[in-house]
mmCIF file of C-alpha atoms in Angstrom:
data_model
loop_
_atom_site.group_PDB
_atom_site.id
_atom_site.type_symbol
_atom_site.label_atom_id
_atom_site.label_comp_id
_atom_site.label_asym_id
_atom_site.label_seq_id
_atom_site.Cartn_x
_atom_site.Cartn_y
_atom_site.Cartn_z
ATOM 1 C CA UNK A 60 4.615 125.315 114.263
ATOM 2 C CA UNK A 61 4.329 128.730 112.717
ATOM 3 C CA UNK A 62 1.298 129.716 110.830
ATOM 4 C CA UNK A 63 1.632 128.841 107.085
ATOM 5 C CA UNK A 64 3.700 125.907 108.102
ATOM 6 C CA UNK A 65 2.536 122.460 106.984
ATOM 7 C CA UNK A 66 5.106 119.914 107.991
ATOM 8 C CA UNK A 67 7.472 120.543 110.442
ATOM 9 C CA UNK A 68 10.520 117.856 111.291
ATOM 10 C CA UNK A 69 12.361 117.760 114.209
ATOM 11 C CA UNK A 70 15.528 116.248 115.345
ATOM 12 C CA UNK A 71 15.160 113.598 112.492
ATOM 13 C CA UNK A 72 17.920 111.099 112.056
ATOM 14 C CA UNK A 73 17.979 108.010 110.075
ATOM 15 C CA UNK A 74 20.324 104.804 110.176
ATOM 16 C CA UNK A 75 20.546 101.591 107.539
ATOM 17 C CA UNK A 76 22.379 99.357 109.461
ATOM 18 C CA UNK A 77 25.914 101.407 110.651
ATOM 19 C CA UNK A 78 25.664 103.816 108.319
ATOM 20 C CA UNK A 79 23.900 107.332 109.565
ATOM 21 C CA UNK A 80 21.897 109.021 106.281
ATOM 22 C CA UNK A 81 19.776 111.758 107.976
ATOM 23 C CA UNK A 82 21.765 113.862 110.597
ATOM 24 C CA UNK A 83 19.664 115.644 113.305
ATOM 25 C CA UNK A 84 17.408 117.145 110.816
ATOM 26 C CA UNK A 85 15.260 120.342 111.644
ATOM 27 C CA UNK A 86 13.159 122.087 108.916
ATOM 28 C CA UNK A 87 9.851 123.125 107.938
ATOM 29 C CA UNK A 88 7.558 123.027 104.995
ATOM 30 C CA UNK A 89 5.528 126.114 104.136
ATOM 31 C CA UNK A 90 2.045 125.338 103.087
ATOM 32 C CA UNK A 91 0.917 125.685 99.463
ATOM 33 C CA UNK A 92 4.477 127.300 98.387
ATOM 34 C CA UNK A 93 6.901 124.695 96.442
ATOM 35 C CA UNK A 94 9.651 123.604 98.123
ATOM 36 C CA UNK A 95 12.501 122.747 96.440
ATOM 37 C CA UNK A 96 15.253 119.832 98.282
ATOM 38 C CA UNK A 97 18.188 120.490 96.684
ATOM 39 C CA UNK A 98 21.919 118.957 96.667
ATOM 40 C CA UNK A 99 24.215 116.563 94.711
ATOM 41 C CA UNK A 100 23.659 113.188 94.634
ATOM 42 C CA UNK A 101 23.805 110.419 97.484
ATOM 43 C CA UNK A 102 23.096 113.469 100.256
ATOM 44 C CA UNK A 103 19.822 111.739 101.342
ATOM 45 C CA UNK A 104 17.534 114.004 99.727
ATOM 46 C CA UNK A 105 15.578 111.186 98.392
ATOM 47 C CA UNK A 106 15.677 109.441 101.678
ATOM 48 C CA UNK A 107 14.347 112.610 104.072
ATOM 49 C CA UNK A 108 11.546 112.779 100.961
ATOM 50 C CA UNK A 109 10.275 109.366 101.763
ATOM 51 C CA UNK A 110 10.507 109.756 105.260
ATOM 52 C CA UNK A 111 7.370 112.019 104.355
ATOM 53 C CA UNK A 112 4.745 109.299 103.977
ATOM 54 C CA UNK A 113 6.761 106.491 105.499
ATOM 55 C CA UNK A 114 8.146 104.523 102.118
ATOM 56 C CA UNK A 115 10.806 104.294 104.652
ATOM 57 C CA UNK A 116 8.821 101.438 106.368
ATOM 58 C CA UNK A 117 9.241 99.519 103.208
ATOM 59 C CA UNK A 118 12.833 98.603 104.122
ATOM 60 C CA UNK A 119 12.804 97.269 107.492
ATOM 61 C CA UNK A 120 17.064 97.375 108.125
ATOM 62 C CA UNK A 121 15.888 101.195 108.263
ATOM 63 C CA UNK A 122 15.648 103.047 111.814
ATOM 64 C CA UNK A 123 14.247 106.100 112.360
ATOM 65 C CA UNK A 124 13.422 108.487 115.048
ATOM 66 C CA UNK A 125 12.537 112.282 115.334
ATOM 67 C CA UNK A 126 9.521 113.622 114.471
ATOM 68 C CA UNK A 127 7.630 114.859 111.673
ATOM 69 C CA UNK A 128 4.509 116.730 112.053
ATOM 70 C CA UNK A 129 2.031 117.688 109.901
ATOM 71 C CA UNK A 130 -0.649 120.631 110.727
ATOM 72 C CA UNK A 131 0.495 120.845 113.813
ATOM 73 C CA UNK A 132 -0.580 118.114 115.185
ATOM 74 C CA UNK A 133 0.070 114.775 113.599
ATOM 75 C CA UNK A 134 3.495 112.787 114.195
ATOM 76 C CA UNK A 135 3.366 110.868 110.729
ATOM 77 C CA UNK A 136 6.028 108.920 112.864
ATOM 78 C CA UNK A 137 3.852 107.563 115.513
ATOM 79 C CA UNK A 138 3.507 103.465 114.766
ATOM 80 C CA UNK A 139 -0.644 104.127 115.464
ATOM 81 C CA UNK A 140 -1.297 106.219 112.652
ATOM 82 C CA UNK A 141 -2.939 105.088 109.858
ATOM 83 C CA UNK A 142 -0.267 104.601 106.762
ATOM 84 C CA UNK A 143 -2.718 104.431 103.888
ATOM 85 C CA UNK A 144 -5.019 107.255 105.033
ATOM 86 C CA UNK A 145 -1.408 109.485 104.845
ATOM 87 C CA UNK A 146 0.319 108.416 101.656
ATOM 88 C CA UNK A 147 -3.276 108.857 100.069
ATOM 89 C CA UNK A 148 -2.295 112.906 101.777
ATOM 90 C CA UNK A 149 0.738 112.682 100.521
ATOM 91 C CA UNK A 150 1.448 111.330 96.434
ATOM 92 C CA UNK A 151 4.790 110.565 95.751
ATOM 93 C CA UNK A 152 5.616 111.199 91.860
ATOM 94 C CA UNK A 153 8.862 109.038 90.902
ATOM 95 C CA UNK A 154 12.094 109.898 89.014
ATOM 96 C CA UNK A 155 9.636 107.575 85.832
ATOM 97 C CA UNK A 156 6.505 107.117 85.286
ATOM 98 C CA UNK A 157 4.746 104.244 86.541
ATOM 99 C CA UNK A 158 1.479 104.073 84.776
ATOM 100 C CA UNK A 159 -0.499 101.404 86.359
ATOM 101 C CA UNK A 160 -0.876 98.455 83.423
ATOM 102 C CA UNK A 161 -4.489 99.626 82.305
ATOM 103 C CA UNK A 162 -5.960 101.882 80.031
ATOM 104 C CA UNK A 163 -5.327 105.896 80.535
ATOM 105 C CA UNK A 164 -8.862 106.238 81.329
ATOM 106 C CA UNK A 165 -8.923 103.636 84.210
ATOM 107 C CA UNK A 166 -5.630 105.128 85.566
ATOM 108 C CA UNK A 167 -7.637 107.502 86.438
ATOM 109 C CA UNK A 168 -10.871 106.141 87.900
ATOM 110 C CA UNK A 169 -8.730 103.621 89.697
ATOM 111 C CA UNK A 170 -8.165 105.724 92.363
ATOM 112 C CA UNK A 171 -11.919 107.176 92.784
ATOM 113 C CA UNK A 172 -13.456 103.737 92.568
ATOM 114 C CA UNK A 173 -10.925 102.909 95.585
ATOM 115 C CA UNK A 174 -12.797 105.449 97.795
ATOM 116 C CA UNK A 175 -16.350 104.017 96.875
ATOM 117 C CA UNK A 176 -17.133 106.583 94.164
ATOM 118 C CA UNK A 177 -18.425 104.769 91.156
ATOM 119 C CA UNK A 178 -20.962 105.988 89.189
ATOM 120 C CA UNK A 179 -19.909 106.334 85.776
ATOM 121 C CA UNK A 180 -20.949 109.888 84.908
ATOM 122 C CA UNK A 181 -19.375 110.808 87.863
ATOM 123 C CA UNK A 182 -15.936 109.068 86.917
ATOM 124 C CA UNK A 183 -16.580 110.212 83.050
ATOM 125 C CA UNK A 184 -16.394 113.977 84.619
ATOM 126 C CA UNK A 185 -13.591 113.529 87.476
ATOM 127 C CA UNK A 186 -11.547 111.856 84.903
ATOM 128 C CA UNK A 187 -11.883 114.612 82.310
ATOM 129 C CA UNK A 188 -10.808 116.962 85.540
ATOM 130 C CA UNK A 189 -8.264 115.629 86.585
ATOM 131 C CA UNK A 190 -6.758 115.045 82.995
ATOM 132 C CA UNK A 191 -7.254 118.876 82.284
ATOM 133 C CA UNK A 192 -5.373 119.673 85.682
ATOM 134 C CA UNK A 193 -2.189 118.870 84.178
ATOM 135 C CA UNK A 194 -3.161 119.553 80.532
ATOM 136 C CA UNK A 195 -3.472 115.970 78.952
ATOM 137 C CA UNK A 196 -7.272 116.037 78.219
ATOM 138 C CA UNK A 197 -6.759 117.370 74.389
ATOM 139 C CA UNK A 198 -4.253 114.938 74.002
ATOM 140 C CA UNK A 199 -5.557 111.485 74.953
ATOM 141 C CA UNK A 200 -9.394 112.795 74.588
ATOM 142 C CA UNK A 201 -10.021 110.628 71.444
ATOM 143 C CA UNK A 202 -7.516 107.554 72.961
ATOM 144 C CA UNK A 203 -9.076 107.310 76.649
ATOM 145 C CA UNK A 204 -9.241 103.203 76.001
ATOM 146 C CA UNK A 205 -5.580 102.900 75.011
ATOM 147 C CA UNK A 206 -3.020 101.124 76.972
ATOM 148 C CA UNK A 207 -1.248 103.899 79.254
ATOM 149 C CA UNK A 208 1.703 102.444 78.193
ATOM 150 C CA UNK A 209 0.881 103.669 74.581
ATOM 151 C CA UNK A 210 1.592 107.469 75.891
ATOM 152 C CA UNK A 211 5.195 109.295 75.430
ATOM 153 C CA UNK A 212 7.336 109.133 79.211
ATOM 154 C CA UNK A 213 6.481 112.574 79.348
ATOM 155 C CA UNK A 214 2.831 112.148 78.880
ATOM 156 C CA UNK A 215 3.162 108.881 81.090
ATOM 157 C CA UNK A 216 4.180 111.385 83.902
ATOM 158 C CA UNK A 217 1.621 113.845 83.570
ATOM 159 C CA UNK A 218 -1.123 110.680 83.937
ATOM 160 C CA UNK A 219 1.131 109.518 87.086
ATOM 161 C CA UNK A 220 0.376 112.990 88.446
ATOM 162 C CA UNK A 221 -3.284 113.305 87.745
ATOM 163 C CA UNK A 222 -3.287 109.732 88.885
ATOM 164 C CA UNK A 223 -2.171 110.877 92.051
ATOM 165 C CA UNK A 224 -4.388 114.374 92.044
ATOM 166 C CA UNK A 225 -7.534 111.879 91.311
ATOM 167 C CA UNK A 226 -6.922 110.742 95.431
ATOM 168 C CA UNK A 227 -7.436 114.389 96.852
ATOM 169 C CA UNK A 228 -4.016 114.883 98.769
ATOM 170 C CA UNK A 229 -2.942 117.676 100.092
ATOM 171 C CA UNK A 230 1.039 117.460 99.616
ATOM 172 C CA UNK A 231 2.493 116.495 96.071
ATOM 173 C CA UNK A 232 6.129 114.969 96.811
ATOM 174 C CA UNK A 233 8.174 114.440 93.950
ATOM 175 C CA UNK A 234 11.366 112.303 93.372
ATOM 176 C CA UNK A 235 13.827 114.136 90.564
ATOM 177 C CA UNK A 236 10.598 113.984 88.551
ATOM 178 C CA UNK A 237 11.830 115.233 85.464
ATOM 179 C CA UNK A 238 15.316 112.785 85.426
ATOM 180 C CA UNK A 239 13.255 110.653 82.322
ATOM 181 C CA UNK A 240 12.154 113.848 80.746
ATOM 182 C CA UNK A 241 13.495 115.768 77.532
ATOM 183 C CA UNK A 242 13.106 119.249 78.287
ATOM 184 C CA UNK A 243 9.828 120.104 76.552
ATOM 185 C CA UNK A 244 8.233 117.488 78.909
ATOM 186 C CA UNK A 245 10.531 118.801 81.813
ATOM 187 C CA UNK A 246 9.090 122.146 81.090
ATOM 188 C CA UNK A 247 5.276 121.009 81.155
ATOM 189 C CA UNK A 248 5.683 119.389 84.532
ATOM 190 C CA UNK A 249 7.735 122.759 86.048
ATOM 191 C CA UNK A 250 4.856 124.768 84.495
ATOM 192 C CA UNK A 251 2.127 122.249 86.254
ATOM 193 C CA UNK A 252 3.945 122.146 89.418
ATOM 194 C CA UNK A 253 3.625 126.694 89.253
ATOM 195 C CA UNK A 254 -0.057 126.078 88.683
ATOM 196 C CA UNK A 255 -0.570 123.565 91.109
ATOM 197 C CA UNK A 256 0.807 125.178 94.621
ATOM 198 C CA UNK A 257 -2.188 126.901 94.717
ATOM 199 C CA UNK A 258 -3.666 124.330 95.628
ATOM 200 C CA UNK A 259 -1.348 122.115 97.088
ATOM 201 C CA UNK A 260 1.866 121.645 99.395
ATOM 202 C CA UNK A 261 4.136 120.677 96.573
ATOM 203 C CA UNK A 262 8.430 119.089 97.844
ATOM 204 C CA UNK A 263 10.630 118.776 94.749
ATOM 205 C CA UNK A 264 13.942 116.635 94.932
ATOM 206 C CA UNK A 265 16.315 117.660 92.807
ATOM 207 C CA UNK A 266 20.276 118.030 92.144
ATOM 208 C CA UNK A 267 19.874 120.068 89.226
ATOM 209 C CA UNK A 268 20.292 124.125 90.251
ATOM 210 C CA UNK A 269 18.538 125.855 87.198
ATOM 211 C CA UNK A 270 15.762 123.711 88.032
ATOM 212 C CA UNK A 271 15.794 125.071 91.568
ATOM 213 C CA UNK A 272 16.391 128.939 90.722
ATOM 214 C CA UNK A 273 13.159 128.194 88.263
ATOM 215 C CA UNK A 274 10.775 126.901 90.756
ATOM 216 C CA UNK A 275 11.295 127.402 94.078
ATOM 217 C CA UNK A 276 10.035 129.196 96.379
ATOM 218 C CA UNK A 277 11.141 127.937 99.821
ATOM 219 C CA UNK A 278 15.143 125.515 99.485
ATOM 220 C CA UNK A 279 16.301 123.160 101.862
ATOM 221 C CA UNK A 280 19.958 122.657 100.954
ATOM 222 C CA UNK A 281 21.621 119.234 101.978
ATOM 223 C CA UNK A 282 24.914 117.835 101.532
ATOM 224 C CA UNK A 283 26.049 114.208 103.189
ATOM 225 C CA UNK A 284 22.665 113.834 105.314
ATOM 226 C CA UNK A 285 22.699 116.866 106.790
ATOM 227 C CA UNK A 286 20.450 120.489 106.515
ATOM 228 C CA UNK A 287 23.058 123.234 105.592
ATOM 229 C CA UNK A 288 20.484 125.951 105.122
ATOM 230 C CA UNK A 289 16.731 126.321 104.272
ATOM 231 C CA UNK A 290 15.550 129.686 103.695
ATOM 232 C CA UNK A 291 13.062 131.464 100.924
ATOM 233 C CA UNK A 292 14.372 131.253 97.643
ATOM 234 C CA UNK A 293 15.083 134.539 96.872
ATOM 235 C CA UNK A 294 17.115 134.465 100.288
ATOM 236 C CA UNK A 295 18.945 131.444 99.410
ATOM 237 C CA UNK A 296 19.996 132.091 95.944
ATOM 238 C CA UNK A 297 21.248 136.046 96.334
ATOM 239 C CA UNK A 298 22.219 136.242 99.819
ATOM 240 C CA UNK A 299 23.495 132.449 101.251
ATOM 241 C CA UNK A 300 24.868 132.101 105.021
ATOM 242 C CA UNK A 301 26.540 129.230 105.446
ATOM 243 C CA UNK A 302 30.118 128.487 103.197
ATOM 244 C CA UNK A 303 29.022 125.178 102.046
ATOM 245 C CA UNK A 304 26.023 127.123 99.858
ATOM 246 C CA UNK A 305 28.147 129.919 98.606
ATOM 247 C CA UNK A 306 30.605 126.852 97.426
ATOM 248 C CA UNK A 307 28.019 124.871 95.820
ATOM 249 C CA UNK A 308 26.314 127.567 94.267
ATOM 250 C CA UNK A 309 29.313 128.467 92.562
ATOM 251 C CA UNK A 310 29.583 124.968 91.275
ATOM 252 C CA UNK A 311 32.237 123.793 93.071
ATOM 253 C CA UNK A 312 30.617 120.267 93.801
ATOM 254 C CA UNK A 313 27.811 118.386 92.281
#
């Protein structure tokens, strides 16, 4: 794995039942950049993304092999590794919210209680944190008892990030997470996603270009379970080598 390089995949391929989703599958993952999956629909962007922290294992007519490792070391696909210790590494944020049913405040400290951190100035502070890391603090400040339920969808996703945040991972993945959204809200979470690779490995799914050409700065292009291209975005977008790209960034399929 080259340096800079936090998940690499290798010869991935992925069957339900007959039908073959993920085709021999070889890409990497820069570290702390944004990533960007991009395609139409029903290419198995989704699928490769949950490959990521094993929400594949959920479905058990699901076979995998290949290999996907992260820092250079770890094979997230080896059956001895320890699933709750890497989904805590990796969040995934959904295409909606999914507030857990609880106040906004204990959305929160749900996770940090979890890991045996419990002291309640401590959680007053973290919570307050993680809240300002994706700029809902001066909103729900004054409502912190209030059902999370209570809060707009696009307000509801911002908590479902700095839900996940609260955990400490080190790779944000992200599911067509603005789908729900009207495009102010859209716009916060692109904006927060920016901020945020500073810090973090962040993987995007989405189908919608503009989005793409806005965020990204590494694209893995797919189209019926297969990698056509991944490349830099700058590469990708003004200088494309395979036909497929050219055709579909000229909006010839969707």
């Amino acid at each position: 794995m080259e340096n800079g390089d936090k998940i690499r995949i290798e010869n991935l391929n992925l069957h339900i039942g007959k039908q073959h989703i993920l085709k021999n599958i070889n890409v990497v993952i820069p570290e702390r950049q944004l990533t960007v999956i991009l395609g139409p629909s029903g290419c198995g962007k989704t699928t490769l993304l949950k490959s990521l922290n094993r929400l594949t294992d959920l479905y058990p007519e699901i076979k995998i092999d290949g290999n996907i490792y992260l820092d250079n070391n770890e094979d997230i696909l080896n059956p001895k590794i320890e699933i709750t210790e890497l989904r805590r590494k990796m969040g995934l944020l959904s295409q909606s919210p999914y507030p857990l049913p609880m106040s906004i405040y204990d959305n929160i400290a749900y996770g940090l209680r979890i890991s045996g951190r419990r002291k309640k100035k401590f959680l007053i502070k973290r919570v307050e944190h993680y809240l300002n890391q994706v700029n809902l603090w001066d909103e729900v400040k004054e409502r912190l008892n209030d059902p999370a339920s209570a809060l707009s969808i696009g307000q509801q996703q911002r908590l479902c990030l700095a839900r996940g945040l609260a955990v400490d991972p080190e790779i944000i993945l992200a599911d067509e997470p603005t789908s729900a959204l009207d495009p102010l809200s859209s716009k916060q979470i692109e904006e927060l996603f920016i901020k945020l690779k500073q810090r973090y490995t962040i993987v995007v799914v989405t189908h919608i270009l503009r989005q793409a050409k806005r965020i990204a700065d590494y694209v893995i292009f797919m189209y019926m379970g297969q990698v056509i291209e991944h490349g830099p975005a700058s590469e990708f977008f003004e200088n494309p080598k395979e036909e497929l790209t050219k055709e579909y960034l000229k909006g010839a399929f969707n």
